[in-house]
Short mmCIF file of C-alpha atoms and ligand atoms in Angstrom, two decimals:
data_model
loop_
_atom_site.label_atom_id
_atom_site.label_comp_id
_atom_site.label_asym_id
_atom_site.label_seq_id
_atom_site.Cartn_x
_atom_site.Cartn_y
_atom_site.Cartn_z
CA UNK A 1 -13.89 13.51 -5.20
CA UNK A 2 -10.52 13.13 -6.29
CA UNK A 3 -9.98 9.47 -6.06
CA UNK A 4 -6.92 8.12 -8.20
CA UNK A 5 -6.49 4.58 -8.88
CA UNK A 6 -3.55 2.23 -8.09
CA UNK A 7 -2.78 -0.10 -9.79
CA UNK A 8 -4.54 1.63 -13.13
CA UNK A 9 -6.83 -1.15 -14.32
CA UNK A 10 -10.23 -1.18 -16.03
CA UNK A 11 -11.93 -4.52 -16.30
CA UNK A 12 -12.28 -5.72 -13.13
CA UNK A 13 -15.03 -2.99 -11.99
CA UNK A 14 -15.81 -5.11 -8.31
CA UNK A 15 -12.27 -5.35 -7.25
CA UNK A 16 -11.54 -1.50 -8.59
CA UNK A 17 -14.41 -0.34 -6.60
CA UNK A 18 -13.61 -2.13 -3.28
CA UNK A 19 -9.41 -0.40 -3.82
CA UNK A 20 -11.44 2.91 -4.15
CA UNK A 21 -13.13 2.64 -1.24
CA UNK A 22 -10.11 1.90 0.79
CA UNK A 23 -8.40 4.50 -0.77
CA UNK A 24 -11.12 6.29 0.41
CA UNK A 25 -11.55 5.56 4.10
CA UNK A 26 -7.59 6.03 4.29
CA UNK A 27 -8.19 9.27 2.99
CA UNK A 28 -11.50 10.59 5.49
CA UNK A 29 -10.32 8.76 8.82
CA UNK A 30 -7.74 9.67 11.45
CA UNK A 31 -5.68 6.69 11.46
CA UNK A 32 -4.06 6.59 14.71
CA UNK A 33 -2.38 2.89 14.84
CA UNK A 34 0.86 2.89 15.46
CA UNK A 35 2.33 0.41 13.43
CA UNK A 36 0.48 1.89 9.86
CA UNK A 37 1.69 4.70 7.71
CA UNK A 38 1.28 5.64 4.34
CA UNK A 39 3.91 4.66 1.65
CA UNK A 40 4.41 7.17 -1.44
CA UNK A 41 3.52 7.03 -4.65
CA UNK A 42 6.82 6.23 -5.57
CA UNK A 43 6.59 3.33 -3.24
CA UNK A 44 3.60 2.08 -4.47
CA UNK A 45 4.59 2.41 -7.96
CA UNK A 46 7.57 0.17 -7.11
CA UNK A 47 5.52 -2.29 -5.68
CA UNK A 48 2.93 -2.57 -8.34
CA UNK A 49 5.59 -2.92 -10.89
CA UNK A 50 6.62 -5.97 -13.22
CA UNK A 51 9.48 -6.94 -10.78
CA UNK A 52 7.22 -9.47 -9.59
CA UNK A 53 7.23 -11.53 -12.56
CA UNK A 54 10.36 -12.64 -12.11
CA UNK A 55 12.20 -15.89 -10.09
CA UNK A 56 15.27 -14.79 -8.33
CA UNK A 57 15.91 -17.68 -5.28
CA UNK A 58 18.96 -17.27 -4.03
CA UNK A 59 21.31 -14.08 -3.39
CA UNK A 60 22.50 -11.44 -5.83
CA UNK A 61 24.31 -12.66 -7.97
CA UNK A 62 24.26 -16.54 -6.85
CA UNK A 63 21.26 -17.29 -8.54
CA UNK A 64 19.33 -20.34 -9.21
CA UNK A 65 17.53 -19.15 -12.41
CA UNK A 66 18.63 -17.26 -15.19
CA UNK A 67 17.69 -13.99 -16.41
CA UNK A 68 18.75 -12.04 -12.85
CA UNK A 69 20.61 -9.22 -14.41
CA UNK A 70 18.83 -6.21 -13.81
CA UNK A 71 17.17 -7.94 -10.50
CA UNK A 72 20.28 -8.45 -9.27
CA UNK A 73 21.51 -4.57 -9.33
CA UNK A 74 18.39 -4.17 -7.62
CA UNK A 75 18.76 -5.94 -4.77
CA UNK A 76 22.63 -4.89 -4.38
CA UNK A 77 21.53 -1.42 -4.44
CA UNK A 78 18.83 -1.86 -1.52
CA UNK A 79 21.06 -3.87 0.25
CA UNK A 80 23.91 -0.80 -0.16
CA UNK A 81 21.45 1.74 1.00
CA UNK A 82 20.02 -0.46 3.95
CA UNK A 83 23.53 -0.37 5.35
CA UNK A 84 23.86 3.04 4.77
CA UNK A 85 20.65 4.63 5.95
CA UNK A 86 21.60 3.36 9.36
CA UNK A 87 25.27 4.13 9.33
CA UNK A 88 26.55 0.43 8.88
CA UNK A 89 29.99 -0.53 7.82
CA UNK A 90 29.83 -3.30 5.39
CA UNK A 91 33.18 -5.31 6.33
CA UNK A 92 30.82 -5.67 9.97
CA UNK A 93 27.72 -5.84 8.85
CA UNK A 94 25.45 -7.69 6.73
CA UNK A 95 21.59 -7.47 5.63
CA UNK A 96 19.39 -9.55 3.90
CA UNK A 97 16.37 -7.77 2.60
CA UNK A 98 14.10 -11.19 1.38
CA UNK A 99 12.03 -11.72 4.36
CA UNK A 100 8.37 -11.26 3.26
CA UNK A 101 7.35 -9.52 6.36
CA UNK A 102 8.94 -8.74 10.45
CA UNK A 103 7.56 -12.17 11.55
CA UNK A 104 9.24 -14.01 9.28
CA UNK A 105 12.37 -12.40 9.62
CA UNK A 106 12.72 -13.02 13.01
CA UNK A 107 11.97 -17.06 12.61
CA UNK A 108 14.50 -16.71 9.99
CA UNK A 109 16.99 -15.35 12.99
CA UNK A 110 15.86 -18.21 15.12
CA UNK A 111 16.16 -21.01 12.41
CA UNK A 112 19.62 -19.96 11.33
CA UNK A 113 21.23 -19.13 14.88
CA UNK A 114 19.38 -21.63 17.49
CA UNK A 115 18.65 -25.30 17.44
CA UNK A 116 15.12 -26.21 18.19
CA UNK A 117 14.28 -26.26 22.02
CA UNK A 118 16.52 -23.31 22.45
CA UNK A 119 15.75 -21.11 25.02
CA UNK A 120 14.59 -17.13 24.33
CA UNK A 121 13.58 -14.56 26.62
CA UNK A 122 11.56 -11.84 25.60
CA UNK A 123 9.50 -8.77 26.65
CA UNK A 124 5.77 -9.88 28.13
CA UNK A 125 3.27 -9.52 25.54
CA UNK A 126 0.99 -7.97 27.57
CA UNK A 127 3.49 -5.31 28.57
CA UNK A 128 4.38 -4.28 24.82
CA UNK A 129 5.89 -7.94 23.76
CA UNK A 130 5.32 -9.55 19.96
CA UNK A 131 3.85 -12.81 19.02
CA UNK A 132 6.94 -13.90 17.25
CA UNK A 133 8.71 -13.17 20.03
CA UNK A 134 7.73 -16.51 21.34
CA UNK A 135 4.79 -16.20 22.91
CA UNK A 136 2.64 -18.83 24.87
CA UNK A 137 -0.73 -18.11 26.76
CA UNK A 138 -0.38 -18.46 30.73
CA UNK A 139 -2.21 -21.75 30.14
CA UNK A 140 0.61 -22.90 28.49
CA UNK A 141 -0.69 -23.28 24.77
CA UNK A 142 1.83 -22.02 22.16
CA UNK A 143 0.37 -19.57 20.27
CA UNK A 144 2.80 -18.52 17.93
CA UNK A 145 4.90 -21.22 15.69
CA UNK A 146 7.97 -20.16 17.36
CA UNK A 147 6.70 -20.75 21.29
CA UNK A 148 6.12 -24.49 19.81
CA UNK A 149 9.59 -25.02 18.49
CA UNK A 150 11.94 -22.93 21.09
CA UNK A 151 11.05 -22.63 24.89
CA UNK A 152 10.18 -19.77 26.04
CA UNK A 153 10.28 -17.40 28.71
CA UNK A 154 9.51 -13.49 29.82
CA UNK A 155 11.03 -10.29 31.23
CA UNK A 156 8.25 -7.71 32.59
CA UNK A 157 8.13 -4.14 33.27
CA UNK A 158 7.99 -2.29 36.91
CA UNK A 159 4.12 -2.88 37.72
CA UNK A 160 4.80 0.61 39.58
CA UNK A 161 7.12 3.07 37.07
CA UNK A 162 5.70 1.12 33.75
CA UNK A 163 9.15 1.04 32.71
CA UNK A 164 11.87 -2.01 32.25
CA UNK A 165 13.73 -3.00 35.52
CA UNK A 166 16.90 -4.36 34.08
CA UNK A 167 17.89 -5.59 37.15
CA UNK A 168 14.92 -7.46 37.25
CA UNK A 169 15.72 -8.90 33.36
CA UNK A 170 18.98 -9.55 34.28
CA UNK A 171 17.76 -11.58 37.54
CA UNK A 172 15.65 -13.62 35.19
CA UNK A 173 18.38 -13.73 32.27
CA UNK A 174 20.39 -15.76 35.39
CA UNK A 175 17.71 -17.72 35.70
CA UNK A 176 16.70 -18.84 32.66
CA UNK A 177 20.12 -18.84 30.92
CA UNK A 178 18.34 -18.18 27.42
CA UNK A 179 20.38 -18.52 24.25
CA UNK A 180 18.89 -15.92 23.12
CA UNK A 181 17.67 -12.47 24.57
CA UNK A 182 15.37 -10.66 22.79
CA UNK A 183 14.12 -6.59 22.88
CA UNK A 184 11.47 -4.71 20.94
CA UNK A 185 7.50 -4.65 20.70
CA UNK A 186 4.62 -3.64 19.77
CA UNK A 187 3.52 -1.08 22.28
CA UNK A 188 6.51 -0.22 24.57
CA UNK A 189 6.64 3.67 24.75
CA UNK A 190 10.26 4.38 26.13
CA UNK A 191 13.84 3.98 24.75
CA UNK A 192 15.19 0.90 25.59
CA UNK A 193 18.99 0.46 26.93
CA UNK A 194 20.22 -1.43 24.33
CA UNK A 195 23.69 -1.32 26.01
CA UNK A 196 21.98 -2.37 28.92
CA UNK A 197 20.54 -5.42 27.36
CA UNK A 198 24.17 -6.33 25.89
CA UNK A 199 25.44 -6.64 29.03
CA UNK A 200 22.90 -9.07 30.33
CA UNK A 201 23.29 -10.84 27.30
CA UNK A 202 27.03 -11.45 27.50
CA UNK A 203 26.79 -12.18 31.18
CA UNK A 204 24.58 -15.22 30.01
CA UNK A 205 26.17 -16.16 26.86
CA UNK A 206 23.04 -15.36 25.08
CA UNK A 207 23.04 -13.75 21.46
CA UNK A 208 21.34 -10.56 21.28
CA UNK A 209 18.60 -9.84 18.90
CA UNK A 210 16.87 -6.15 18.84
CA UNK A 211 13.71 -6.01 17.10
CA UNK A 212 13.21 -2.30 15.90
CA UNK A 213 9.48 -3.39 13.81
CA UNK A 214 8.31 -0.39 14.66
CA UNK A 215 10.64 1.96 15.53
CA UNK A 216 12.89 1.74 12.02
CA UNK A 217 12.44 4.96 10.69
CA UNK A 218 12.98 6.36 14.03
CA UNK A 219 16.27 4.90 14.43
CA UNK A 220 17.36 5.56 10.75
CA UNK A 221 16.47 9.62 11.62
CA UNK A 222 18.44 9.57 14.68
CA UNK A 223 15.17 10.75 16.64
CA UNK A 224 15.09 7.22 18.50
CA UNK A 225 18.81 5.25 19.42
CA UNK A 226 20.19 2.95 17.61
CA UNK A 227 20.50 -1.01 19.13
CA UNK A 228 23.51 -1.15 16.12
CA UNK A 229 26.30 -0.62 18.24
CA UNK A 230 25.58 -3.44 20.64
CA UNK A 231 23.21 -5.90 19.31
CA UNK A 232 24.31 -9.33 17.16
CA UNK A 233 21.13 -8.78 15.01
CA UNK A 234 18.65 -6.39 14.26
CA UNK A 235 15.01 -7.03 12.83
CA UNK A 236 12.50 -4.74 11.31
CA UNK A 237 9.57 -4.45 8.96
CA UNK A 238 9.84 -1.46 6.42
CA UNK A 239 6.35 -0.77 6.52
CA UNK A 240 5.92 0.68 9.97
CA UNK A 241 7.38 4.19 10.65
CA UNK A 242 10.09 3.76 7.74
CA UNK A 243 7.13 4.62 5.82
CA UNK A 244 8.26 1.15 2.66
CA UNK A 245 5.59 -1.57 1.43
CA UNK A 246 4.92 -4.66 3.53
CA UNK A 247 8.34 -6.34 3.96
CA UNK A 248 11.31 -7.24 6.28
CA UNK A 249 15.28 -6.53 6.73
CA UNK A 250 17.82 -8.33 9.01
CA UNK A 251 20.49 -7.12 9.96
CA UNK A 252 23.06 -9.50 11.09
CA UNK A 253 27.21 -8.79 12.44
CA UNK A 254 28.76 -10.36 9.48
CA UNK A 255 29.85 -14.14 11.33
CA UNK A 256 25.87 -14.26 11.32
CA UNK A 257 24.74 -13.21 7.99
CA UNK A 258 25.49 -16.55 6.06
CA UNK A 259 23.51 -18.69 8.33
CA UNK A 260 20.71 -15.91 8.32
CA UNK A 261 20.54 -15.60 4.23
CA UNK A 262 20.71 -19.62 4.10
CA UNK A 263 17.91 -19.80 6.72
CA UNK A 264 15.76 -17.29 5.07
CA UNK A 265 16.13 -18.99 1.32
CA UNK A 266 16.02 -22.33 1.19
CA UNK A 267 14.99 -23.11 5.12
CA UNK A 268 11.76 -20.64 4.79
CA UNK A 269 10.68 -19.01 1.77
CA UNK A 270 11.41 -19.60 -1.71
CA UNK A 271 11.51 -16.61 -4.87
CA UNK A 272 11.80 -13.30 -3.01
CA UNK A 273 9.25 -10.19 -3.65
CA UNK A 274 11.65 -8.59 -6.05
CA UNK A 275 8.32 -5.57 -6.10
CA UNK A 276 8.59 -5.15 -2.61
CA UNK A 277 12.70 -5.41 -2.49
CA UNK A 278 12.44 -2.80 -4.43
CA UNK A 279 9.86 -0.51 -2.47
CA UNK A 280 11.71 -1.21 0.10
CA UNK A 281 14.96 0.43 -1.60
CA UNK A 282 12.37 3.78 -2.72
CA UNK A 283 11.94 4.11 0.80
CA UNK A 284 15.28 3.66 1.94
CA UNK A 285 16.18 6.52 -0.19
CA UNK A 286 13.22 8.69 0.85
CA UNK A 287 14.82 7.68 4.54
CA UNK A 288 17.68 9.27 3.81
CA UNK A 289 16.77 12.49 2.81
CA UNK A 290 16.71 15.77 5.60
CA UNK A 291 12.73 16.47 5.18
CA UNK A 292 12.50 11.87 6.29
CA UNK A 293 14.49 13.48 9.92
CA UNK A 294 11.79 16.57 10.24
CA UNK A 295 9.21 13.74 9.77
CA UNK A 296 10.55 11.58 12.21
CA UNK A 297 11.43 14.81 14.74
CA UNK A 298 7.30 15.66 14.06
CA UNK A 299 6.22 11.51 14.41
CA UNK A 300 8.04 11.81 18.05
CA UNK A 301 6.82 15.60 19.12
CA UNK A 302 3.49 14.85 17.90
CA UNK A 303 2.73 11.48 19.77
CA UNK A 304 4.09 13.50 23.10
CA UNK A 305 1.97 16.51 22.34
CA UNK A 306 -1.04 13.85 21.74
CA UNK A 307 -0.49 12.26 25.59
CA UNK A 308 -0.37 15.46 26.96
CA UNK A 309 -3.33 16.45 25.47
CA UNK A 310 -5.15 13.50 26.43
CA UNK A 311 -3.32 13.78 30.09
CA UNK A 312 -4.68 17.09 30.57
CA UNK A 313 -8.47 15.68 30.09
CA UNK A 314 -7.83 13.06 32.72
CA UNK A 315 -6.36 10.06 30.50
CA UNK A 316 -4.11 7.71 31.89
CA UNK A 317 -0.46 7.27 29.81
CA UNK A 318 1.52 4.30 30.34
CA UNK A 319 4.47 5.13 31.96
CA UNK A 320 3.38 8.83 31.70
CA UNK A 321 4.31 9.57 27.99
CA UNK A 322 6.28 8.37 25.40
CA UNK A 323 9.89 8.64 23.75
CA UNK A 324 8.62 7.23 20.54
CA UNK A 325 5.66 7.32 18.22
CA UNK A 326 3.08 5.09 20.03
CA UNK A 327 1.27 5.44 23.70
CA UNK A 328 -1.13 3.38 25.22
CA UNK A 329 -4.03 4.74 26.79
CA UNK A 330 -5.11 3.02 30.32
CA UNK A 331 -8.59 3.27 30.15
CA UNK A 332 -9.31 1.77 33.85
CA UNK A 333 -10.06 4.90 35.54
CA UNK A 334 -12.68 5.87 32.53
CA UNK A 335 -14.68 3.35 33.63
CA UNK A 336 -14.75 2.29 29.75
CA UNK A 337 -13.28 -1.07 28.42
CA UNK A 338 -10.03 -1.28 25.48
CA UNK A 339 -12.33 -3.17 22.94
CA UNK A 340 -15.66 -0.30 23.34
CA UNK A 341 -13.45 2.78 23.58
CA UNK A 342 -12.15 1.33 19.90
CA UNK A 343 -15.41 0.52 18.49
CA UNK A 344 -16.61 4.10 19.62
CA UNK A 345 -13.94 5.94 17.93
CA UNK A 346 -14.23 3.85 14.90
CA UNK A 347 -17.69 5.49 14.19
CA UNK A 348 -16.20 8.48 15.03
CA UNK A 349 -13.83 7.40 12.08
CA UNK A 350 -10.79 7.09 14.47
CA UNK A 351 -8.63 4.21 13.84
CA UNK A 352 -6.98 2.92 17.04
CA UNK A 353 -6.37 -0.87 18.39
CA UNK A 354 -7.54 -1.93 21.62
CA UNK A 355 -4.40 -2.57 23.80
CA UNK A 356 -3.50 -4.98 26.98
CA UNK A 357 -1.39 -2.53 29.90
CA UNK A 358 0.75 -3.52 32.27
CA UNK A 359 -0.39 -5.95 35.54
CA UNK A 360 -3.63 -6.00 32.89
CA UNK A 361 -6.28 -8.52 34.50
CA UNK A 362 -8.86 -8.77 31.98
CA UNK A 363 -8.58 -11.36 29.19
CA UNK A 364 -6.54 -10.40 26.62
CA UNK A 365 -9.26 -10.17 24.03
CA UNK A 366 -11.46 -7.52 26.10
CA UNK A 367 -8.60 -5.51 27.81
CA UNK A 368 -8.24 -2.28 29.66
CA UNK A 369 -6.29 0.31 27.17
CA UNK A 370 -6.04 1.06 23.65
CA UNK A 371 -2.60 1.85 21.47
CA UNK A 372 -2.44 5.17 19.63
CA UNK A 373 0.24 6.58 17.08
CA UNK A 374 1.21 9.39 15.34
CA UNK A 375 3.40 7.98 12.19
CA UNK A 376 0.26 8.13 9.76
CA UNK A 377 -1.16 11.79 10.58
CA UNK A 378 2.24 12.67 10.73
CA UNK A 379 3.05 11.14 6.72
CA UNK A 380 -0.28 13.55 6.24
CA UNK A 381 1.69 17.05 7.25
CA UNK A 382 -0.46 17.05 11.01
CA UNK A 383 2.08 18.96 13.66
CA UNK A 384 1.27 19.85 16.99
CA UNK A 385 -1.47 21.70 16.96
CA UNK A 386 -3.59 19.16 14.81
CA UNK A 387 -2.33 17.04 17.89
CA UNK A 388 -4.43 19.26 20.53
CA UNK A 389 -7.75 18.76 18.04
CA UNK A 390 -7.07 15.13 17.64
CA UNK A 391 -7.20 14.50 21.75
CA UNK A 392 -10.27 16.61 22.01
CA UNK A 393 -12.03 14.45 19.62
CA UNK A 394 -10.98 11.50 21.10
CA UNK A 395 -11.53 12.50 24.76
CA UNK A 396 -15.33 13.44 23.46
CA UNK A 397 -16.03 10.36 21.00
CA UNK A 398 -15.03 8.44 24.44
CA UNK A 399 -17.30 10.94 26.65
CA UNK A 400 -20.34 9.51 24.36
CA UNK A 401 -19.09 6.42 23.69
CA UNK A 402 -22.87 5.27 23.90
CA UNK A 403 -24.32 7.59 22.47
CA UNK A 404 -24.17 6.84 18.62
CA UNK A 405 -25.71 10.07 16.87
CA UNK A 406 -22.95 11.81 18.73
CA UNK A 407 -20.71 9.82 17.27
CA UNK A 408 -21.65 9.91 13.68
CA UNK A 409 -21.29 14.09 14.26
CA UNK A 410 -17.76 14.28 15.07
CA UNK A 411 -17.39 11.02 12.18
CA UNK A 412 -18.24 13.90 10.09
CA UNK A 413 -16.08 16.47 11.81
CA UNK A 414 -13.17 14.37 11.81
CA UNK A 415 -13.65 13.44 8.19
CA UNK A 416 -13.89 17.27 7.29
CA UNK A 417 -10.90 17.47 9.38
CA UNK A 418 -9.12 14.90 8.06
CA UNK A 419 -9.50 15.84 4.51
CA UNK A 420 -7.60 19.23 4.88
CA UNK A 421 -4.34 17.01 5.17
CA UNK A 422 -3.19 15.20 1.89
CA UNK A 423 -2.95 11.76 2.26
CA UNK A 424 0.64 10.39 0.36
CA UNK A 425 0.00 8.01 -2.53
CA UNK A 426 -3.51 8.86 -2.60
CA UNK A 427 -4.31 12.77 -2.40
CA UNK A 428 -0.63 13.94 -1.98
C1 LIG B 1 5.08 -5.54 13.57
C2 LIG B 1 6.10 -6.30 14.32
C3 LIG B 1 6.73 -7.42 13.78
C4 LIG B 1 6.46 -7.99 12.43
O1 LIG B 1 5.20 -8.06 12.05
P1 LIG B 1 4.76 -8.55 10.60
O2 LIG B 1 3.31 -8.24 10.65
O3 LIG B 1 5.04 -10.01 10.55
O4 LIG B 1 5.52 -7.79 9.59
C5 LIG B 1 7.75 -8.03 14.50
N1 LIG B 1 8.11 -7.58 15.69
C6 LIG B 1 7.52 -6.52 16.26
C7 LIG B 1 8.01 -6.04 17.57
C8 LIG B 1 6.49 -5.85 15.59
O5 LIG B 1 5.92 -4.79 16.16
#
């Protein structure tokens, strides 16, 4: 089998053979979440390179340490095509590209624009919301850092249409009078109004932060809309669908930025990733080229192809489809729980997450649905018609989702399957 390594090392035979194995199962399983891809080798090579030996706190050229010549051009450059891969002006717009990962970046947004004990309003978790988003369980119990520093509070979806009432968001936006209002998540299958949003925002005083995690590299193609023209800030991780290593950018209008670069480095992190910075930039670049929008066009036709494949077998979509690259599957009428469906197509060796829906009643760690994406197959050259297979081994892993030798037989179906499409930075 045609295994290559990366990084290229010899002595550590334990650790070498655990990477290969990875590489591996990335390679022989359909990996259906929504929020992994597969960077390219130029990506990886990036990220695996000697940029990380070096110290570099503080900005481009405002450094704390010498010896920043060459890292600063880099981080100028990714900065210059951050802005420009999604159409930003730079006298309006600034970005810092430090934040180690989405999570971070967003704390960094609350740390340099709010004081402690602010108040943010978000999208509920169970409906599609993220953890660093503020959330706190019903009981009350802050589960991520920033629900124990800022109060928090929630804007749902229409139990009914499975979509955002934003008359309903603005009725609680009046109510709660956040300072800051807050969009984007982690399984939320329709366009949001950003516009919308703005509105509500202003009418409340609120700053207005759009989280685009996952939906980056649909934005920067066009395929998705862009929060830019009406948001203060915008977050994102560059791993997701823009397709870059493990990492963050911010976005900020430029009366922000100072207060966001000052809150990332010194308030939260010290040397930045200089590898990653500069994966970060490879995939910019990659972004920007035409066959990154045919990608992003296939990510978006492929994921509605996929629910209507499954719909046609009796599968319940949130909302009834999806503008994006992500649905979630509501598996109440199935008769089969989130967390079994997932554990079933695991040995069927297809990835998915199990997935809360909306008005869900179970507890949150056994819910009713799980989340399924078409970024990664997508990165692997899978169109539409790969999409009809995939839903007809899905809807029969599920069928048997007991029965185990089943199971193992389309493993090795899918894995066949799976193997006819290169994977990037391993097999492509
Ligand atoms: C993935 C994601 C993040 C960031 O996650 P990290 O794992 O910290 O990079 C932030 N917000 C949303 C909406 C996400 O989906």
């Amino acid at each position: 089998m045609d295994i290559r390594i990366i990084p290229n090392f010899k002595m550590d035979t334990e650790m070498i053979s655990l990477i290969q194995k990875e590489q591996e199962r990335q390679r022989c399983q359909l990996r259906l979440i929504p929020s992994e891809n597969y960077a390219s080798r130029e990506v990886l090579s990036a990220v695996g390179s000697v940029l990380m030996n070096k110290y570099s706190e503080g900005q481009a050229f405002r450094r704390y340490y010498q010896g920043n010549f060459i890292i600063d051009q880099i981080e100028a450059l990714v900065k210059k095509r951050a802005l420009k891969a999604f159409g930003l002006d730079s006298d309006k717009w600034g970005v810092n590209v430090q934040a180690v990962a989405g999570s971070i970046a967003n704390l960094a947004v609350y740390l340099g624009l709010l004081k402690p004990g602010d108040k943010l309003l978000s999208l509920y978790l169970y409906e599609g919301g993220h953890l660093s988003h503020g959330w706190r369980l019903p009981s009350g119990k802050a589960v991520s850092f920033t629900a124990a520093f800022f109060q928090t509070s929630y804007y749902h979806v229409d139990l009914q249409t499975q979509l955002l009432d934003y008359e309903a968001v603005e009725k609680r936006a009046l109510e709660e009078r956040p300072a800051m209002i807050i969009t984007g998540g982690t399984s939320y299958p329709r366009e949001i109004d950003y516009g919308k949003m703005r509105r509500i925002a202003d009418e409340v005083g609120a700053l207005y932060l759009a989280d685009i995690a996952h939906e980056a590299g649909l934005v920067a193609a066009g395929v998705n809309q862009s929060p830019f023209p009406y948001a203060h800030v915008v977050t994102m991780t560059t791993r997701k669908t823009l397709r870059g290593p493990v990492g963050a950018l911010i976005f900020a209008r430029r009366e922000f930025i100072d207060r966001i670069n000052q809150a990332v480095f010194p308030g939260l992190q010290g040397g930045p990733q200089n590898h990653s910075i500069a994966g970060i930039g490879v995939a910019l670049h990659e972004a920007m080229r035409p066959e990154f929008k045919e990608y992003a066009v296939g990510v978006v036709a492929n994921a509605q192809k996929l629910a209507k494949g499954l719909m046609s077998k009796g599968y319940e979509i949130v909302s009834g489809g999806t503008d994006k690259h992500l649905m979630v599957v509501d598996l109440r009428n199935k008769g089969i729980g989130g967390k079994e469906a997932a554990l079933a197509l695991e040995k069927a060796n297809i990835i998915v997450n199990k997935q809360a829906v909306p008005g869900e009643t179970s507890r949150f760690w056994a819910p009713s649905g799980i989340r399924l994406g078409t970024p990664a197959l997508t990165s692997r050259g899978m169109r539409e018609k790969e999409m009809e297979q995939v839903a007809l081994f899905i809807d029969e892993a599920l069928r048997n989702y007991q029965n185990v030798a089943v199971l193992r037989r389309i493993g090795r179906e899918v894995r066949d399957f799976a193997f006819q499409f290169p994977a990037p930075g391993i097999s492509g």
